[in-house]
Coordinates of C-alpha atoms and ligand atoms in Angstrom, one line a residue:
M15 CA 0.0 0.0 0.0
V16 CA 1.4 3.5 -0.9
K17 CA 1.7 5.7 2.1
K18 CA 2.7 9.4 2.1
W19 CA 2.5 12.1 4.7
W20 CA -0.2 14.1 2.8
M21 CA -2.5 11.0 2.9
E22 CA -2.7 11.4 6.7
S23 CA -3.1 15.1 6.6
V24 CA -6.0 17.4 6.8
G25 CA -5.7 20.7 4.8
Y26 CA -7.0 24.2 5.1
Q27 CA -7.2 26.7 2.4
I28 CA -6.4 30.3 3.1
Y29 CA -7.3 33.3 0.8
P30 CA -4.7 35.8 2.3
K31 CA -6.6 38.9 1.3
S32 CA -9.6 38.0 3.4
F33 CA -8.1 36.0 6.3
L34 CA -6.9 38.5 8.8
D35 CA -5.6 42.0 8.6
S36 CA -2.6 42.6 11.1
N37 CA -1.8 46.2 10.3
A38 CA -5.2 48.0 9.9
D39 CA -5.1 48.7 6.2
G40 CA -8.2 46.6 5.5
I41 CA -6.4 43.9 3.7
G42 CA -5.5 40.5 5.1
D43 CA -1.8 39.7 5.1
I44 CA 0.9 37.1 5.9
K45 CA 1.5 38.3 9.5
G46 CA -2.4 37.8 9.9
I47 CA -2.1 34.2 8.9
D48 CA 0.9 33.8 11.2
S49 CA -1.0 35.0 14.2
K50 CA -3.8 32.4 13.5
L51 CA -1.5 29.3 13.3
D52 CA -2.6 28.4 16.9
Y53 CA -6.2 28.8 15.8
L54 CA -5.5 26.3 12.9
K55 CA -3.5 24.0 15.1
D56 CA -6.5 23.7 17.7
L57 CA -8.7 23.0 14.7
G58 CA -6.4 20.2 14.1
V59 CA -5.2 20.8 10.4
N60 CA -1.6 20.2 9.6
L61 CA -1.4 21.4 6.1
I62 CA -2.3 24.8 4.7
W63 CA -2.7 25.9 1.0
I64 CA -2.3 29.7 0.8
C65 CA -3.6 31.5 -2.4
P66 CA -1.1 33.7 -4.2
F67 CA 0.6 36.5 -2.3
Y68 CA 3.2 37.3 -4.9
D69 CA 3.8 40.7 -6.1
S70 CA 0.9 41.6 -8.6
P71 CA -1.1 44.4 -9.8
M72 CA -4.1 42.4 -8.4
D73 CA -6.3 42.2 -11.6
D74 CA -7.3 38.8 -10.4
N75 CA -6.4 39.2 -6.8
G76 CA -2.9 37.8 -7.2
Y77 CA -3.3 35.2 -9.9
D78 CA -1.7 37.7 -12.2
V79 CA 1.8 37.6 -11.0
R80 CA 4.3 40.4 -11.7
N81 CA 7.2 39.0 -9.7
F82 CA 7.3 35.3 -8.7
F83 CA 10.2 36.0 -6.3
D84 CA 8.5 38.8 -4.2
V85 CA 5.6 39.4 -2.0
A86 CA 2.8 41.9 -2.8
K87 CA 3.4 44.9 -0.5
E88 CA -0.1 44.8 0.8
F89 CA 0.5 41.2 2.0
G90 CA 3.9 41.9 3.7
S91 CA 7.6 40.9 3.0
M92 CA 9.7 37.9 2.3
D93 CA 10.8 38.0 5.8
D94 CA 7.1 37.6 6.9
V95 CA 6.8 34.6 4.7
K96 CA 10.1 33.0 6.1
D97 CA 8.7 33.6 9.6
L98 CA 5.4 32.0 8.6
I99 CA 6.9 28.9 7.1
K100 CA 9.1 28.6 10.4
H101 CA 6.2 29.1 12.7
A102 CA 4.0 26.8 10.8
H103 CA 6.6 24.0 10.8
E104 CA 7.2 24.5 14.6
R105 CA 3.5 23.6 15.0
G106 CA 3.6 20.6 12.6
I107 CA 1.9 22.4 9.9
K108 CA 3.1 22.1 6.3
I109 CA 2.6 24.8 3.7
I110 CA 1.7 24.5 0.0
L111 CA 1.5 27.7 -2.3
D112 CA -0.1 28.4 -5.5
Y113 CA 2.2 27.7 -8.6
V114 CA 0.7 29.9 -11.2
L115 CA 2.3 28.6 -14.5
N116 CA -0.2 29.2 -17.2
H117 CA 0.2 32.9 -17.4
T118 CA 1.8 36.0 -15.8
S119 CA 0.6 39.6 -15.3
D120 CA 1.0 41.8 -18.3
E121 CA 3.2 43.9 -16.0
H122 CA 5.7 41.0 -15.6
P123 CA 9.1 42.1 -17.1
W124 CA 9.0 39.1 -19.5
F125 CA 5.7 40.4 -21.1
I126 CA 6.9 43.9 -21.1
E127 CA 9.9 42.8 -23.1
S128 CA 7.8 40.3 -25.2
R129 CA 5.3 43.0 -26.4
S130 CA 8.0 45.6 -27.1
S131 CA 9.0 44.2 -30.5
K132 CA 8.8 41.1 -32.8
D133 CA 12.4 40.2 -32.5
N134 CA 12.8 40.7 -28.7
P135 CA 14.4 37.6 -27.0
Y136 CA 11.3 37.2 -24.8
R137 CA 8.9 37.4 -27.8
D138 CA 8.4 33.6 -27.6
F139 CA 7.7 33.6 -23.9
Y140 CA 4.1 34.3 -24.8
I141 CA 1.8 33.3 -27.7
W142 CA 1.5 35.8 -30.5
Q143 CA -0.3 35.6 -33.7
D144 CA -1.1 38.1 -36.5
P145 CA -4.5 39.4 -36.9
K146 CA -7.0 37.7 -39.1
I147 CA -8.3 40.2 -41.7
V148 CA -12.0 39.9 -42.3
D149 CA -13.7 42.4 -44.6
G150 CA -10.6 44.6 -44.3
E151 CA -10.9 44.5 -40.4
K152 CA -8.4 43.1 -38.0
R153 CA -10.0 40.2 -36.0
P154 CA -8.5 37.8 -33.4
P155 CA -6.8 34.8 -35.0
T156 CA -9.6 32.4 -33.8
N157 CA -13.2 32.8 -32.4
W158 CA -12.1 31.2 -29.0
G159 CA -13.7 32.7 -26.0
S160 CA -11.8 33.2 -22.5
F161 CA -12.9 32.0 -19.1
F162 CA -13.6 35.6 -18.0
G163 CA -15.7 36.7 -21.0
G164 CA -14.7 38.1 -24.4
S165 CA -12.0 36.7 -26.7
A166 CA -9.2 34.5 -25.7
W167 CA -7.1 37.0 -27.7
A168 CA -6.0 40.5 -26.9
Y169 CA -4.8 43.0 -29.4
D170 CA -1.5 44.8 -28.9
E171 CA -0.9 47.9 -31.0
A172 CA 2.9 48.0 -30.4
T173 CA 3.5 45.1 -32.8
D174 CA 0.0 44.9 -34.5
S175 CA -0.6 41.4 -33.0
F176 CA -2.7 39.4 -30.8
Y177 CA -1.6 37.6 -27.6
M178 CA -3.4 34.7 -26.2
K179 CA -5.0 35.1 -22.8
I180 CA -7.7 32.4 -21.6
F181 CA -8.3 34.5 -18.5
S182 CA -8.1 38.4 -18.5
D183 CA -6.4 40.8 -20.8
K184 CA -3.9 41.5 -18.1
M185 CA -3.0 37.8 -17.8
P186 CA -1.1 36.8 -21.0
D187 CA -0.6 33.0 -21.4
L188 CA 2.9 31.6 -21.3
N189 CA 4.1 29.7 -24.2
W190 CA 5.1 26.3 -22.7
K191 CA 6.5 25.1 -26.1
N192 CA 9.3 27.3 -25.3
E193 CA 12.0 25.5 -23.3
K194 CA 13.2 28.7 -21.8
V195 CA 9.8 29.2 -20.3
Q196 CA 9.9 25.7 -18.8
D197 CA 13.3 26.4 -17.3
E198 CA 12.3 29.7 -15.8
M199 CA 9.2 28.2 -14.3
I200 CA 11.4 25.3 -12.8
K201 CA 13.7 27.9 -11.3
I202 CA 10.6 29.4 -9.7
A203 CA 9.4 26.2 -8.2
K204 CA 12.9 25.4 -6.8
T205 CA 13.3 28.7 -5.2
W206 CA 10.1 28.4 -3.2
L207 CA 10.8 24.7 -2.3
D208 CA 14.4 25.8 -1.2
L209 CA 12.7 28.4 1.1
G210 CA 11.1 25.5 2.9
I211 CA 7.5 25.1 1.5
D212 CA 6.3 21.6 1.1
G213 CA 4.6 21.7 -2.2
F214 CA 2.1 23.4 -4.6
R215 CA -1.4 23.7 -5.6
I216 CA -0.9 24.1 -9.3
D217 CA -3.2 26.7 -10.8
A218 CA -5.0 26.1 -14.1
V219 CA -2.6 23.3 -14.9
S220 CA -4.6 21.6 -17.6
H221 CA -4.3 24.5 -20.0
L222 CA -0.6 24.5 -20.8
D223 CA -1.0 23.1 -24.3
R224 CA -3.3 24.5 -27.0
A225 CA -5.0 23.1 -30.0
E226 CA -4.2 24.3 -33.5
F227 CA -5.4 27.8 -34.0
V228 CA -8.6 27.0 -35.9
D229 CA -12.1 28.3 -35.2
T230 CA -14.3 26.3 -33.0
D231 CA -17.8 25.4 -34.1
V232 CA -19.3 24.3 -30.7
C233 CA -21.5 27.5 -30.6
T234 CA -22.8 29.9 -32.9
D235 CA -21.9 33.1 -30.9
P236 CA -19.2 35.1 -32.7
I237 CA -17.0 34.4 -29.7
C238 CA -17.3 31.0 -28.2
L239 CA -15.7 29.5 -25.1
D240 CA -14.7 26.0 -26.1
W241 CA -12.4 24.7 -23.3
H242 CA -11.4 21.8 -25.4
K243 CA -9.1 24.1 -27.4
F244 CA -6.9 24.6 -24.4
S245 CA -7.6 21.9 -21.8
N246 CA -6.0 18.5 -21.2
L247 CA -4.1 18.3 -24.5
P248 CA -1.3 15.9 -24.8
K249 CA 1.7 18.1 -24.3
V250 CA 0.5 19.1 -20.8
H251 CA 1.6 15.6 -19.7
D252 CA 5.1 16.1 -21.2
Y253 CA 5.5 19.3 -19.4
L254 CA 4.4 17.9 -16.0
K255 CA 6.6 14.8 -16.4
K256 CA 9.6 17.3 -16.8
L257 CA 8.6 19.4 -13.8
N258 CA 8.1 16.2 -11.7
K259 CA 11.5 14.8 -12.8
E260 CA 13.4 18.0 -12.1
V261 CA 11.6 19.5 -9.2
F262 CA 8.7 17.7 -7.6
E263 CA 10.2 14.3 -7.2
P264 CA 13.7 15.4 -6.0
Y265 CA 12.1 17.6 -3.5
Q266 CA 9.3 15.2 -2.5
A267 CA 6.9 17.9 -2.9
L268 CA 3.2 17.4 -2.6
T269 CA 1.5 18.7 -5.8
I270 CA -2.2 19.1 -6.5
G271 CA -3.2 20.2 -9.8
E272 CA -6.4 22.1 -10.5
V273 CA -8.0 20.3 -13.5
G274 CA -11.0 22.5 -13.9
G275 CA -13.9 22.2 -16.3
E276 CA -15.2 18.7 -16.9
A277 CA -11.8 16.8 -16.7
S278 CA -12.7 13.2 -17.2
I279 CA -11.6 10.5 -14.9
E280 CA -9.3 9.2 -17.6
Q281 CA -7.5 12.6 -17.6
G282 CA -7.4 12.6 -13.8
I283 CA -5.7 9.2 -13.8
K284 CA -3.2 10.4 -16.5
Y285 CA -2.2 13.4 -14.2
A286 CA -2.3 11.7 -10.8
S287 CA -2.1 8.0 -10.7
Y288 CA 0.6 6.6 -8.5
D289 CA 2.7 5.8 -11.6
S290 CA 1.9 8.7 -13.7
N291 CA 5.1 10.6 -12.6
E292 CA 3.2 13.9 -12.9
L293 CA 1.2 15.1 -9.8
S294 CA 0.3 13.8 -6.4
M295 CA -3.4 14.5 -6.9
V296 CA -5.9 16.6 -8.8
F297 CA -8.7 18.8 -7.6
N298 CA -11.9 18.3 -9.8
F299 CA -15.0 20.2 -9.8
D300 CA -17.6 17.5 -10.7
H301 CA -19.4 17.8 -7.5
N302 CA -20.0 21.6 -7.7
W303 CA -22.8 21.4 -10.2
C304 CA -25.3 19.1 -8.4
N305 CA -28.0 21.6 -7.5
N306 CA -30.1 24.3 -9.5
L307 CA -27.4 27.0 -8.7
S308 CA -27.4 28.5 -12.1
D309 CA -31.2 28.9 -12.4
V310 CA -32.0 29.8 -8.9
L311 CA -32.9 33.4 -8.0
N312 CA -33.7 32.8 -4.3
P313 CA -31.0 30.9 -2.3
K314 CA -33.8 29.5 -0.2
K315 CA -35.1 27.7 -3.3
M316 CA -31.8 25.9 -3.6
T317 CA -32.2 22.1 -4.2
V318 CA -29.5 19.5 -4.1
R319 CA -29.6 16.8 -6.7
L320 CA -28.3 14.1 -4.3
K321 CA -27.9 11.3 -6.9
C322 CA -25.8 13.7 -9.0
L323 CA -23.6 14.4 -6.1
K324 CA -23.2 10.7 -5.1
K325 CA -22.3 9.9 -8.7
A326 CA -19.8 12.7 -8.9
F327 CA -17.9 11.7 -5.8
G328 CA -18.5 8.0 -6.2
K329 CA -16.8 7.8 -9.7
W330 CA -13.7 9.5 -8.6
Q331 CA -13.5 7.4 -5.4
E332 CA -14.1 4.2 -7.4
A333 CA -11.5 5.1 -10.2
F334 CA -8.7 6.0 -7.8
K335 CA -9.4 3.2 -5.2
E336 CA -6.2 1.2 -5.9
I337 CA -4.3 3.5 -8.2
G338 CA -4.1 7.0 -6.7
W339 CA -5.1 9.5 -4.2
L340 CA -7.6 12.4 -4.2
P341 CA -8.1 15.7 -2.4
L342 CA -11.5 16.0 -0.8
N343 CA -13.1 19.5 -0.9
W344 CA -16.4 21.1 -1.1
L345 CA -15.4 24.3 -2.5
N346 CA -12.6 26.7 -3.0
H347 CA -12.0 30.5 -3.5
D348 CA -13.8 30.3 -7.0
Q349 CA -17.0 28.6 -5.8
P350 CA -20.1 30.0 -3.9
R351 CA -20.3 29.2 -0.2
L352 CA -21.0 25.6 0.8
M353 CA -23.8 26.4 3.2
T354 CA -25.6 28.4 0.5
Q355 CA -25.0 25.8 -2.2
Y356 CA -25.7 22.6 -0.4
G357 CA -26.7 23.5 3.1
H358 CA -30.3 24.2 4.3
Y359 CA -31.4 27.6 5.6
K360 CA -33.7 26.0 8.2
Y361 CA -31.3 23.7 9.5
P362 CA -27.8 25.3 9.1
L363 CA -26.2 23.5 12.0
E364 CA -27.5 20.1 11.2
S365 CA -26.9 20.3 7.5
G366 CA -23.5 21.9 7.9
K367 CA -22.4 19.1 10.3
M368 CA -23.8 16.5 8.0
L369 CA -21.9 18.0 4.9
A370 CA -18.7 18.0 6.8
T371 CA -19.1 14.3 7.9
A372 CA -20.1 13.3 4.3
L373 CA -16.9 14.5 3.0
H374 CA -14.4 13.9 5.7
M375 CA -15.4 10.3 6.0
M376 CA -14.3 9.6 2.4
R377 CA -11.0 8.3 1.3
G378 CA -8.5 11.2 0.5
T379 CA -7.0 14.4 2.0
P380 CA -9.7 16.8 3.2
F381 CA -9.5 20.5 2.5
I382 CA -11.4 23.0 4.5
Y383 CA -11.9 26.4 2.8
Q384 CA -11.6 29.3 5.3
G385 CA -14.9 30.1 7.0
E386 CA -16.4 26.8 6.1
E387 CA -15.7 25.6 9.6
I388 CA -18.2 28.1 11.0
G389 CA -20.7 27.9 8.3
M390 CA -20.2 31.2 6.4
T391 CA -22.6 31.9 3.7
N392 CA -23.0 33.9 0.4
Y393 CA -22.9 37.6 0.5
P394 CA -26.2 39.6 -0.2
F395 CA -25.2 41.6 -3.3
E396 CA -27.4 44.5 -4.2
D397 CA -25.8 46.1 -7.1
V398 CA -23.3 45.3 -9.9
S399 CA -20.9 47.7 -8.3
D400 CA -20.7 45.4 -5.3
F401 CA -18.8 43.0 -7.3
N402 CA -15.0 42.9 -7.0
D403 CA -14.2 39.8 -9.0
I404 CA -13.8 40.4 -12.7
S405 CA -15.5 37.3 -13.8
S406 CA -18.6 38.2 -11.7
Q407 CA -18.8 41.6 -13.4
A408 CA -18.5 39.9 -16.8
N409 CA -21.1 37.4 -15.9
Y410 CA -23.5 40.1 -14.9
F411 CA -23.1 41.7 -18.4
Y412 CA -23.5 38.5 -20.0
H413 CA -26.8 37.8 -18.4
L414 CA -27.9 41.3 -19.0
S415 CA -27.1 40.9 -22.7
K416 CA -29.4 37.9 -22.8
E417 CA -32.3 39.8 -21.0
P418 CA -31.6 43.5 -21.2
D419 CA -34.9 44.5 -19.5
D420 CA -34.2 42.6 -16.4
P421 CA -31.1 44.0 -14.6
V422 CA -32.5 42.6 -11.2
K423 CA -32.4 39.1 -12.6
A424 CA -29.0 39.5 -14.1
L425 CA -27.6 40.6 -10.8
K426 CA -29.2 37.7 -8.9
K427 CA -27.8 35.3 -11.4
A428 CA -24.3 36.6 -11.3
A429 CA -24.5 37.0 -7.5
V430 CA -25.4 33.3 -6.7
T431 CA -22.3 32.0 -8.4
S432 CA -20.0 35.0 -7.7
R433 CA -16.4 34.3 -6.8
D434 CA -16.7 37.2 -4.3
N435 CA -18.9 35.0 -2.0
P436 CA -16.1 32.9 -0.7
R437 CA -13.8 35.9 -0.6
T438 CA -15.6 38.1 2.0
P439 CA -13.5 38.8 5.2
M440 CA -13.3 35.9 7.6
Q441 CA -15.7 36.4 10.3
W442 CA -13.7 36.1 13.6
S443 CA -15.8 37.8 16.2
S444 CA -18.9 40.1 16.5
D445 CA -16.6 43.1 16.9
E446 CA -16.7 45.8 14.3
F447 CA -15.5 44.4 10.8
A448 CA -16.0 41.0 12.4
G449 CA -12.7 41.2 14.0
F450 CA -11.0 40.8 10.6
S451 CA -9.6 44.4 10.7
T452 CA -10.1 47.6 12.7
K453 CA -10.5 49.5 9.5
P454 CA -13.2 49.1 6.7
P455 CA -12.1 46.1 4.8
W456 CA -11.3 45.8 1.1
F457 CA -14.6 44.0 0.7
P458 CA -17.5 44.4 3.1
V459 CA -18.1 41.9 5.8
N460 CA -21.1 39.7 5.4
P461 CA -23.8 41.4 7.4
N462 CA -24.5 38.1 9.3
Y463 CA -21.3 38.2 11.1
K464 CA -22.7 38.7 14.5
K465 CA -24.6 35.5 14.1
I466 CA -21.9 33.5 12.3
N467 CA -18.3 34.0 13.6
V468 CA -15.4 32.1 15.1
T469 CA -15.8 33.4 18.8
K470 CA -19.4 32.3 18.9
N471 CA -18.5 28.9 17.6
L472 CA -15.6 28.5 20.1
N473 CA -18.0 29.3 23.0
D474 CA -20.5 26.6 22.0
K475 CA -19.4 23.0 22.4
N476 CA -22.2 22.0 20.1
S477 CA -21.0 24.3 17.2
L478 CA -20.1 23.4 13.6
W479 CA -16.4 24.3 14.5
Y480 CA -16.2 21.5 17.1
H481 CA -17.8 19.1 14.8
Y482 CA -14.9 19.8 12.2
Q483 CA -12.4 19.5 15.0
K484 CA -13.9 16.1 15.9
L485 CA -13.8 14.9 12.3
I486 CA -10.2 16.0 12.0
D487 CA -9.3 14.3 15.3
L488 CA -11.0 11.1 14.2
R489 CA -8.9 11.0 11.0
R490 CA -5.5 12.0 12.5
H491 CA -5.4 10.5 16.0
S492 CA -8.2 8.1 16.7
L493 CA -8.5 4.3 16.9
Y494 CA -10.4 4.5 13.5
K495 CA -7.5 6.3 11.8
E496 CA -6.3 3.4 9.7
T497 CA -9.8 2.8 8.3
I498 CA -10.6 6.5 7.8
V499 CA -7.3 7.3 6.0
Y500 CA -6.5 4.1 4.2
G501 CA -9.7 1.9 4.2
S502 CA -11.6 1.2 1.1
Y503 CA -14.8 3.2 0.1
E504 CA -17.8 1.3 -0.9
M505 CA -20.9 3.2 -2.0
I506 CA -24.1 1.6 -0.8
D507 CA -27.7 2.5 -1.8
P508 CA -26.6 4.5 -4.9
E509 CA -30.3 5.0 -6.0
H510 CA -31.5 6.3 -2.7
E511 CA -32.9 9.8 -3.3
L512 CA -32.4 11.2 0.3
L513 CA -29.5 9.3 1.9
Y514 CA -25.8 9.4 1.0
N515 CA -24.4 6.1 2.6
Y516 CA -21.2 4.4 2.2
L517 CA -18.9 1.9 4.0
R518 CA -15.2 2.4 4.8
K519 CA -13.4 -1.0 5.4
S520 CA -10.0 -2.1 6.5
K521 CA -8.8 -5.5 7.4
N522 CA -10.4 -5.5 10.9
E523 CA -13.1 -2.9 10.8
T524 CA -16.1 -1.5 8.9
L525 CA -17.6 1.8 9.3
L526 CA -20.9 2.6 8.1
V527 CA -21.4 6.3 7.2
I528 CA -25.1 7.5 6.9
N529 CA -25.9 11.0 5.7
S530 CA -29.4 12.4 5.3
F531 CA -29.9 15.1 2.9
S532 CA -33.5 15.5 3.9
P533 CA -35.2 18.3 6.0
K534 CA -37.7 15.5 6.8
K535 CA -37.4 12.4 8.9
V536 CA -36.1 9.4 7.0
T537 CA -36.0 5.8 8.0
Y538 CA -33.3 3.3 7.0
N539 CA -33.1 -0.4 7.6
L540 CA -30.1 -1.8 9.3
T541 CA -30.9 -5.3 9.4
K542 CA -27.6 -6.2 7.6
Y543 CA -25.4 -4.7 10.3
Q544 CA -24.6 -5.4 14.0
I545 CA -23.9 -2.0 15.5
I546 CA -20.8 -2.0 17.6
E547 CA -20.5 1.8 18.5
V548 CA -21.1 5.3 17.3
V549 CA -18.2 7.0 15.8
I550 CA -19.7 10.5 15.3
N551 CA -23.2 11.8 15.3
N552 CA -24.5 15.4 14.5
Y553 CA -27.4 14.8 17.0
K554 CA -27.2 13.9 20.6
D555 CA -28.8 10.6 20.1
Y556 CA -30.4 8.2 17.6
H557 CA -33.4 6.0 17.5
I558 CA -33.6 2.5 16.3
K559 CA -36.7 0.4 16.3
E560 CA -36.7 -3.1 15.0
H561 CA -33.4 -2.7 13.1
T562 CA -34.7 0.5 11.5
I563 CA -33.1 3.9 12.4
M564 CA -35.3 6.9 12.3
L565 CA -33.1 9.7 11.0
K566 CA -33.8 13.4 12.0
P567 CA -33.6 16.2 9.5
F568 CA -30.0 16.2 8.1
Q569 CA -28.9 13.5 10.6
S570 CA -25.5 12.1 9.9
I571 CA -24.1 9.3 11.8
V572 CA -21.0 7.0 11.6
F573 CA -21.2 3.5 13.2
K574 CA -18.7 0.9 13.6
V575 CA -20.5 -2.2 12.5
E576 CA -20.1 -5.8 11.8
E577 CA -21.8 -6.9 8.6
K578 CA -24.2 -9.8 9.2
L579 CA -23.7 -12.7 6.8
Ligands
LIG24 C1 -7.7 29.3 -11.1 C2 -7.8 30.0 -9.9 C3 -8.7 31.2 -10.1 C4 -7.9 32.1 -11.0 C5 -7.6 31.3 -12.4 C6 -6.5 32.1 -13.1 O1 -8.8 28.8 -11.7 O2 -8.4 29.1 -8.9 O3 -9.0 31.9 -8.9 O4 -8.7 33.3 -11.4 O5 -7.0 30.1 -12.0 O6 -5.3 32.0 -12.5
LIG25 CA1 -3.0 44.4 6.1

């Protein structure tokens, strides 16, 4: 059996801008993270993933890197980072950082050089094409759309050419075909690993290779987002094998690739099976679309398609069971808040705990996204000007273009999926600005902070926070550890519309995990099992009558059982 330190870890994702502001400028920073390491240690996590804090003009909150070797002034200094690594390691907490290798900022010196002339030595660091002339007009080389709206190409007057950018105009794509780019990126990874970090979350990793520059016909819009043109193409795997051989493997770094947008299982296996020699694991997003999120205008009308959810998790668990490892996360900084997406407004505590158990008892390395442990929710947007995130603004105008007479609807549609939702300041207390800062934060605090905050959670032994703490403790330190970490995952009752149940089995032990996704009572027959003991329960008790358990709304319970023959 393959065993690695990260398989026995529990991770926590930090969005530095919104975690904690240590110097009263309204922006979260590295020192803020440093001051909360004991908080994280108490929660029980031993691995943190920190989103980019590199020097950046912040067009995309730091994913547009201007200097990979320096820290954005608003986040602190390199010395702060060194202190943070040291203090985290002293507490047994490992750190992974975002490795942004698909693009840089347009203010990166490479791009400034690259755009300056066609014969500049850095020209080939990026992807340049001549305009296509249609009816005497200059058009982008292809009709491909970008993830953040508009064309995947931006025109640059200086050399009368277009550069490729699958995110924003200020994020030109690097040309990975150029070996010099590969070598520079390797240098960057080594520098950070030499500084003592333990690995990377690799941003937008599936996009490093592009199809031939030929128009797509998957839609009729003049500009059409066809992610096949720049996702999971063959050369990505060559680049990753090289990175693995030269950097990840020699440093024994943990690497988790972000393989967004409908990456298939086969692709996932290519990237991250034990013998792929590319990445340790991949984050996928299949479980993020199992509700009516994109149609719903009132979050209280959110419905969960449980069978979709079970299928999404189940197929990855099944495919990786003997050949690889998976991260387990509900959401990240690009997704709406878990409680709004899959929780229930009438039963926030019960449904929140149930969602936590359902995920944390699976096979893989769980990642908690900051604020998830206290049940933070989406932000009540009232106007398009409330959006900070570029893609949310673009979304609003997209919806408005479809129904120009209904700006309210366009706002609601853009709001419910907005990436600003997970990025509102962390709610530490009921003090002004939720204890995140003593000055007005860069993004307003969610008005529900007096009800939902860390202090309140810590003062209540029955809170969501303590449920997360218990789940982490079960996985890291309990008698069931071996089964929770390395045991097999076996889906049961796949067709059940209200319950998500599965078994975890090791040589000597079987755990039965029962999760009700229903706001009503549900019964479940346990004739097949002999109950030995309760491992975790989100209610104080449970009721069994004649081998049938009567589950309360969103009840979630894990039993150690013996299967009756
Ligand atoms: C990833 C990040 C996202 C960012 C994008 C471009 O999807 O998670 O936040 O905008 O890459 O770097
Ligand atoms: Ca600050």
